[in-house]
Structure formats: C-alpha cells, structure tokens
Coordinates of N, CA, C and O in Angstrom, one line a residue:
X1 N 0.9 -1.2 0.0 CA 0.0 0.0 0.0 C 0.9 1.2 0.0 O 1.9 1.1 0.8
X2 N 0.9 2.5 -0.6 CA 1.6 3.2 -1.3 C 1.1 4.3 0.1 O -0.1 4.6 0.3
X3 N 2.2 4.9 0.8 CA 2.0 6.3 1.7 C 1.3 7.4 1.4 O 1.5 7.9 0.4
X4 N 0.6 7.7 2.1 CA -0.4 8.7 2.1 C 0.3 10.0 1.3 O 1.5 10.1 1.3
X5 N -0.5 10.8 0.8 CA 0.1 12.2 -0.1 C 0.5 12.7 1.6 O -0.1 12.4 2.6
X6 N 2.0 13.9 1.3 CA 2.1 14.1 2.4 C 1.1 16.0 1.9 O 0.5 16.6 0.9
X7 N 1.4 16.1 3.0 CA 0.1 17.9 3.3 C 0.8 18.9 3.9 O 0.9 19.1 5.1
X8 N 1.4 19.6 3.0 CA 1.8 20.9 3.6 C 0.7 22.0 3.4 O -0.1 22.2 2.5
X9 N 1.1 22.8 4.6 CA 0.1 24.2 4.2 C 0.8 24.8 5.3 O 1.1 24.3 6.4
X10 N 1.1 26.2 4.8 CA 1.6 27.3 5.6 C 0.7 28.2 6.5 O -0.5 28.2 6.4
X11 N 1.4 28.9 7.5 CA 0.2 29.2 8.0 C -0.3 30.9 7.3 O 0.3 31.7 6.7
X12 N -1.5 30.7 7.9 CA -1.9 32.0 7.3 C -1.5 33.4 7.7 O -1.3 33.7 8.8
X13 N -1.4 34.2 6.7 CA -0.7 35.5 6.9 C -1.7 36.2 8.1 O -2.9 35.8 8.2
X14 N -1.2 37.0 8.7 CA -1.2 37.9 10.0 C -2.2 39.1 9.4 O -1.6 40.0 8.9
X15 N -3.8 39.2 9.4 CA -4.6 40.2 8.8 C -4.9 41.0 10.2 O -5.4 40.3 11.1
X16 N -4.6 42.2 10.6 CA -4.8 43.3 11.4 C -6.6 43.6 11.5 O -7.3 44.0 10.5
X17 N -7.0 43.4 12.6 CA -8.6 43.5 12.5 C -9.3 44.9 13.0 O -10.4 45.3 13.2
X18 N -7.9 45.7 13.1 CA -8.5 47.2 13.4 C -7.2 47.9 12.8 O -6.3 47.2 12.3
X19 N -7.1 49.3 12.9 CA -5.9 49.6 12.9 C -5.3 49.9 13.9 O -5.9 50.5 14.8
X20 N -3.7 49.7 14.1 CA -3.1 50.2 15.2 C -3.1 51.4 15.6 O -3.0 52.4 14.9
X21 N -3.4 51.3 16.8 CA -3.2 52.6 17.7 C -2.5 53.4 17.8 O -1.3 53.0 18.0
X22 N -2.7 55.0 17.7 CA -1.6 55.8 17.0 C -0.5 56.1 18.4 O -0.8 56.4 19.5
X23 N 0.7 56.0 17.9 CA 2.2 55.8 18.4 C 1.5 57.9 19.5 O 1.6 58.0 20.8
X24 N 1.2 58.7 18.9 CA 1.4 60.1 19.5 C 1.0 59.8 21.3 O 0.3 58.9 21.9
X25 N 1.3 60.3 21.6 CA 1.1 60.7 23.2 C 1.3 59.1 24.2 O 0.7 59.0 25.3
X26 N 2.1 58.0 23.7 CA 2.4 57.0 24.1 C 4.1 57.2 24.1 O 4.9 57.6 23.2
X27 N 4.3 56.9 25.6 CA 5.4 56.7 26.1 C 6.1 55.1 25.7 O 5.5 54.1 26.0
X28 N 7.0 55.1 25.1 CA 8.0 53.7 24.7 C 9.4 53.6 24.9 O 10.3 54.0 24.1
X29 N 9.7 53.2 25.9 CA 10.9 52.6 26.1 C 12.1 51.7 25.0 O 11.7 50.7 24.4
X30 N 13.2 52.1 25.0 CA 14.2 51.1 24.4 C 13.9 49.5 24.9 O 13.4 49.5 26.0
X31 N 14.0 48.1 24.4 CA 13.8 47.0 24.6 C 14.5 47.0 25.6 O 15.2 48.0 25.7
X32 N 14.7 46.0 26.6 CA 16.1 45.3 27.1 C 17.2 45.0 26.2 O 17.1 44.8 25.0
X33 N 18.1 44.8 26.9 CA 19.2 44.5 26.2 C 20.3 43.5 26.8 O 20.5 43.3 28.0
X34 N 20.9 43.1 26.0 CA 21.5 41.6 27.3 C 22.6 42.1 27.7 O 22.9 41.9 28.9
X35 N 23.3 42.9 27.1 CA 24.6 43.0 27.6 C 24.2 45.0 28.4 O 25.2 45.2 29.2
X36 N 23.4 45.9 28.4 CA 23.3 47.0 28.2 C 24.4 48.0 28.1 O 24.8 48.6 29.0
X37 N 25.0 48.0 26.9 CA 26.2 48.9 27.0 C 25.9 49.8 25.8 O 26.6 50.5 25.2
X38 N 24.6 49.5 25.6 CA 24.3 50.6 24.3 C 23.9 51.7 24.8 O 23.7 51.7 26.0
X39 N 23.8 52.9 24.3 CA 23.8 54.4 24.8 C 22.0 54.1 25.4 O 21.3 53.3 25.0
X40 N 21.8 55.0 26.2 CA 20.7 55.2 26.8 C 19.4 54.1 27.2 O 18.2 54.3 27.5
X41 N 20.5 52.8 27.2 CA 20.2 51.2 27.3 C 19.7 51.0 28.5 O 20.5 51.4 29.4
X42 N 18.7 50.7 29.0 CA 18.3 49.7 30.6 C 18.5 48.8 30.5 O 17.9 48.2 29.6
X43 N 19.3 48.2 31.3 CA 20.1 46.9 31.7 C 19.2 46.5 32.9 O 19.2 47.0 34.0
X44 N 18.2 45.2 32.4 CA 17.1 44.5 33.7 C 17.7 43.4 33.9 O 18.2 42.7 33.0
X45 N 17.7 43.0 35.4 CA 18.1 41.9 36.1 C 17.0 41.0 37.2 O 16.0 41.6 37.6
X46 N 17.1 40.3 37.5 CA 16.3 39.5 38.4 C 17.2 39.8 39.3 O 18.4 39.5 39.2
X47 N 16.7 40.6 40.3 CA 17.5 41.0 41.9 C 16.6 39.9 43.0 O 15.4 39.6 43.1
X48 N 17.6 39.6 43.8 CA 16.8 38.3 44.4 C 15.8 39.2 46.0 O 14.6 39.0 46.4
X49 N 17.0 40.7 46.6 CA 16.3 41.9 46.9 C 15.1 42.2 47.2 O 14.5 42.4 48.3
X50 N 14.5 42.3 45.7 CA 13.2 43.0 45.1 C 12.6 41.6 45.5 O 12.1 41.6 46.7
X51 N 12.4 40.4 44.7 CA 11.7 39.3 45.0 C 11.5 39.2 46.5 O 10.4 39.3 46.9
X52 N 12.9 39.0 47.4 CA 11.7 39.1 48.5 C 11.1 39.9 49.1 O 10.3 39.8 50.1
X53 N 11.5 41.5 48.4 CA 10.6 42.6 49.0 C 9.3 42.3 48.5 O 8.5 42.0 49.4
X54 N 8.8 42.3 47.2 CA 7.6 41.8 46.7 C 6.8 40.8 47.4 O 5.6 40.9 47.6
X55 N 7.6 39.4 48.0 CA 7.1 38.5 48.8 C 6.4 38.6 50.4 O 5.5 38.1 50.9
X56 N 7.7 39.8 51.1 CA 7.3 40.5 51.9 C 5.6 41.2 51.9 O 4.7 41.0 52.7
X57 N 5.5 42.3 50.3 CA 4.9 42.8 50.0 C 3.2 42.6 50.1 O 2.2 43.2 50.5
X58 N 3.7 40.7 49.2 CA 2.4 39.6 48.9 C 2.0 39.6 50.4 O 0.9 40.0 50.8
X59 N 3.0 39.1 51.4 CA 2.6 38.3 52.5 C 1.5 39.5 53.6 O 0.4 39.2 54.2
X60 N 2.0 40.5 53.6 CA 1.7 41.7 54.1 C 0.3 42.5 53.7 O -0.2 43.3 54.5
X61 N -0.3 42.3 52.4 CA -1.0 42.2 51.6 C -1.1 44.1 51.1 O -2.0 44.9 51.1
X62 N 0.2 44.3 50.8 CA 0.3 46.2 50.8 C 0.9 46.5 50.3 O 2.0 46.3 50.9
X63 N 1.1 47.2 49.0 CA 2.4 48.3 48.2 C 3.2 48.7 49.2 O 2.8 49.0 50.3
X64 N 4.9 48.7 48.7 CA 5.1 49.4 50.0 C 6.5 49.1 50.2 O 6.5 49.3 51.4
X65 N 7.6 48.7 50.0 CA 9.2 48.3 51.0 C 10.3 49.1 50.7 O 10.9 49.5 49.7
X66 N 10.3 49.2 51.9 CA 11.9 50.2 51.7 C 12.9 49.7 51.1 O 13.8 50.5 51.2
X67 N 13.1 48.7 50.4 CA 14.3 48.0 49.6 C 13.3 48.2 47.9 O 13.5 47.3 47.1
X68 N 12.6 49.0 47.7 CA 11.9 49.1 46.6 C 12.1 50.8 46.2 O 11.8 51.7 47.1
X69 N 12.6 51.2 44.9 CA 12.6 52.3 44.2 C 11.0 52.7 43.8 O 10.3 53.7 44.0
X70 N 10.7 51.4 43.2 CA 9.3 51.7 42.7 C 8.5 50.1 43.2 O 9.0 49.0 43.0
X71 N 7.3 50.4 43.8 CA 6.7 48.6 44.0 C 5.2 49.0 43.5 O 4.8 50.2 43.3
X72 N 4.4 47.9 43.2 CA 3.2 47.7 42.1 C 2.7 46.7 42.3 O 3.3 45.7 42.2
X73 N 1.3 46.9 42.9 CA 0.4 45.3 42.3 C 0.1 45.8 40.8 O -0.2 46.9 40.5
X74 N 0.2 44.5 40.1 CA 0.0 44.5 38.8 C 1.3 44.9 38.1 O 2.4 44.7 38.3
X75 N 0.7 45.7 37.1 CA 1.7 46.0 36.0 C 2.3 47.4 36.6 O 1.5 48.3 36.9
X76 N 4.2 47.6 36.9 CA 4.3 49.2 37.3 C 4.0 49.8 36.3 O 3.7 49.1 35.3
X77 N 4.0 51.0 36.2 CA 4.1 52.1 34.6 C 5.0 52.3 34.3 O 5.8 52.9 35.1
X78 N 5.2 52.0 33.3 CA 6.8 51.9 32.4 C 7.2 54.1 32.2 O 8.2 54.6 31.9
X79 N 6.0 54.7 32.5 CA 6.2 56.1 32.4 C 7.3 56.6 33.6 O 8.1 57.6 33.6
X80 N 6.9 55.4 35.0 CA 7.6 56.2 36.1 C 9.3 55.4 36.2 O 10.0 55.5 37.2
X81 N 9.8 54.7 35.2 CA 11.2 54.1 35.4 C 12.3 55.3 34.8 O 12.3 56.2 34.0
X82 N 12.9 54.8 35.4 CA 14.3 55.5 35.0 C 14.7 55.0 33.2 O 14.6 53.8 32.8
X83 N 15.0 56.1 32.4 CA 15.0 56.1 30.5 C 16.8 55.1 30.7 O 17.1 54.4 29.7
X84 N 17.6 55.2 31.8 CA 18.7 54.1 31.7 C 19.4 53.4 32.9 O 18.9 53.3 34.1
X85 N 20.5 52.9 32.6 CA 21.0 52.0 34.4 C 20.4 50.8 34.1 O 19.9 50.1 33.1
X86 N 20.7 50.8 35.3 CA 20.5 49.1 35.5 C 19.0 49.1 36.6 O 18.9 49.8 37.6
X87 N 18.1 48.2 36.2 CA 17.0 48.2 37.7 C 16.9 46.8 37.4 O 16.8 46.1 36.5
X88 N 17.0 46.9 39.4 CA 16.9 45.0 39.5 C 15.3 44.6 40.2 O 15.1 44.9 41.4
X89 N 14.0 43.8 39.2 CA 13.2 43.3 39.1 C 12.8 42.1 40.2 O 13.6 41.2 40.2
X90 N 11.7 42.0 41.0 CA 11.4 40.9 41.5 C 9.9 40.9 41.7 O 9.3 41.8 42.1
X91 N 9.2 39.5 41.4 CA 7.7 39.8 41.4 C 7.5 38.7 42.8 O 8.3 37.9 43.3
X92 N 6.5 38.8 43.0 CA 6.0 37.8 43.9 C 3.6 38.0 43.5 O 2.8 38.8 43.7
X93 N 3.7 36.8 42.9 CA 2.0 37.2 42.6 C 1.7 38.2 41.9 O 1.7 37.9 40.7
X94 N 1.5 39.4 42.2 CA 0.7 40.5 41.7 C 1.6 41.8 42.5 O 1.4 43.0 42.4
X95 N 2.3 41.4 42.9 CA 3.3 42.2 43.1 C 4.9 42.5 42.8 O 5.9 41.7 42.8
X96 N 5.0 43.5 42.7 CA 6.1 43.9 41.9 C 7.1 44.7 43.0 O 6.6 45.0 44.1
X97 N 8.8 44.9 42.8 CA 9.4 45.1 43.2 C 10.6 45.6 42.3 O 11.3 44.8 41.7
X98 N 10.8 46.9 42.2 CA 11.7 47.4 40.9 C 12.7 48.7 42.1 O 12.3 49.7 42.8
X99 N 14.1 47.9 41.8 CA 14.7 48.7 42.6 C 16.4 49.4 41.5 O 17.0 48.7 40.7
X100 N 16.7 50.8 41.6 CA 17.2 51.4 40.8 C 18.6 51.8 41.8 O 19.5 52.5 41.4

C-alpha cells in the first residue's frame, strides 16, 4: 500500500482586524538588552532583593518596602522608570518590586 500524499500548508498571513493605535502621546521605552552597553540602554536583572521585598509585599498584603525604588500590584508604569541604568526586578504574585 503506497503512503499517504504528504500535506503541507503554511500558515496563514497575519490580517490586522483594526488599525493600530496611533504611536502620538504613548510613552515607549528602548527594549532590554543583554549585555546594556548601548547608549541610553536599561540593563534589567532578576534582583533576588526585590523578589523578596515583593514577597514581603504579597505576605503583608500592601504596596510598599523600603528595599523598593518603585513597588506595584499588577503591571508598574513603564512612564515612572528611569529612561537608563541598571533596575533590578522581582515579582512575587501581583506584586512587583523594581529597585534602581
């Protein structure tokens, strides 16, 4: 008995179902970067620090630690970080821990 036809099919092209949102009055940061030695680069790290201030944070159930530059339940706002440096990152749950 002779093998089945084989079946390729690509996948389908990427159709936009609205248009994008206009770039004006949106704040956008440089990506990370691995090594950050590019000019005006933020260099992010996993600070172990922040993680357990966040953990602190979770357990306590409150924004809030003095080992924190900036802390956040949910998402921080990328409006209030520093545009370079290095900030070292730790989440715990819904809590955040960003220290500069």
């Amino acid at each position: 008995m002779p093998p089945p036809p084989a079946v390729t099919s690509a996948p389908a092209p990427h159709t936009p179902t609205s248009a994008p949102a206009s770039p004006r009055g949106r704040h956008t940061t440089a990506a990370p970067t691995a090594d950050g030695r590019e000019p005006g680069a933020t260099q992010w790290y996993t600070s172990q620090d922040a993680t357990a201030a966040a953990r602190r944070m979770a357990l306590n159930r409150t924004v809030g630690d003095p080992a924190c530059s900036l802390s956040a339940t949910g998402q921080p706002d990328p409006r209030l970080l520093p545009r370079n440096g290095r900030i070292g990152i730790g989440h715990h749950g819904t809590y955040w821990c960003l220290i500069w």
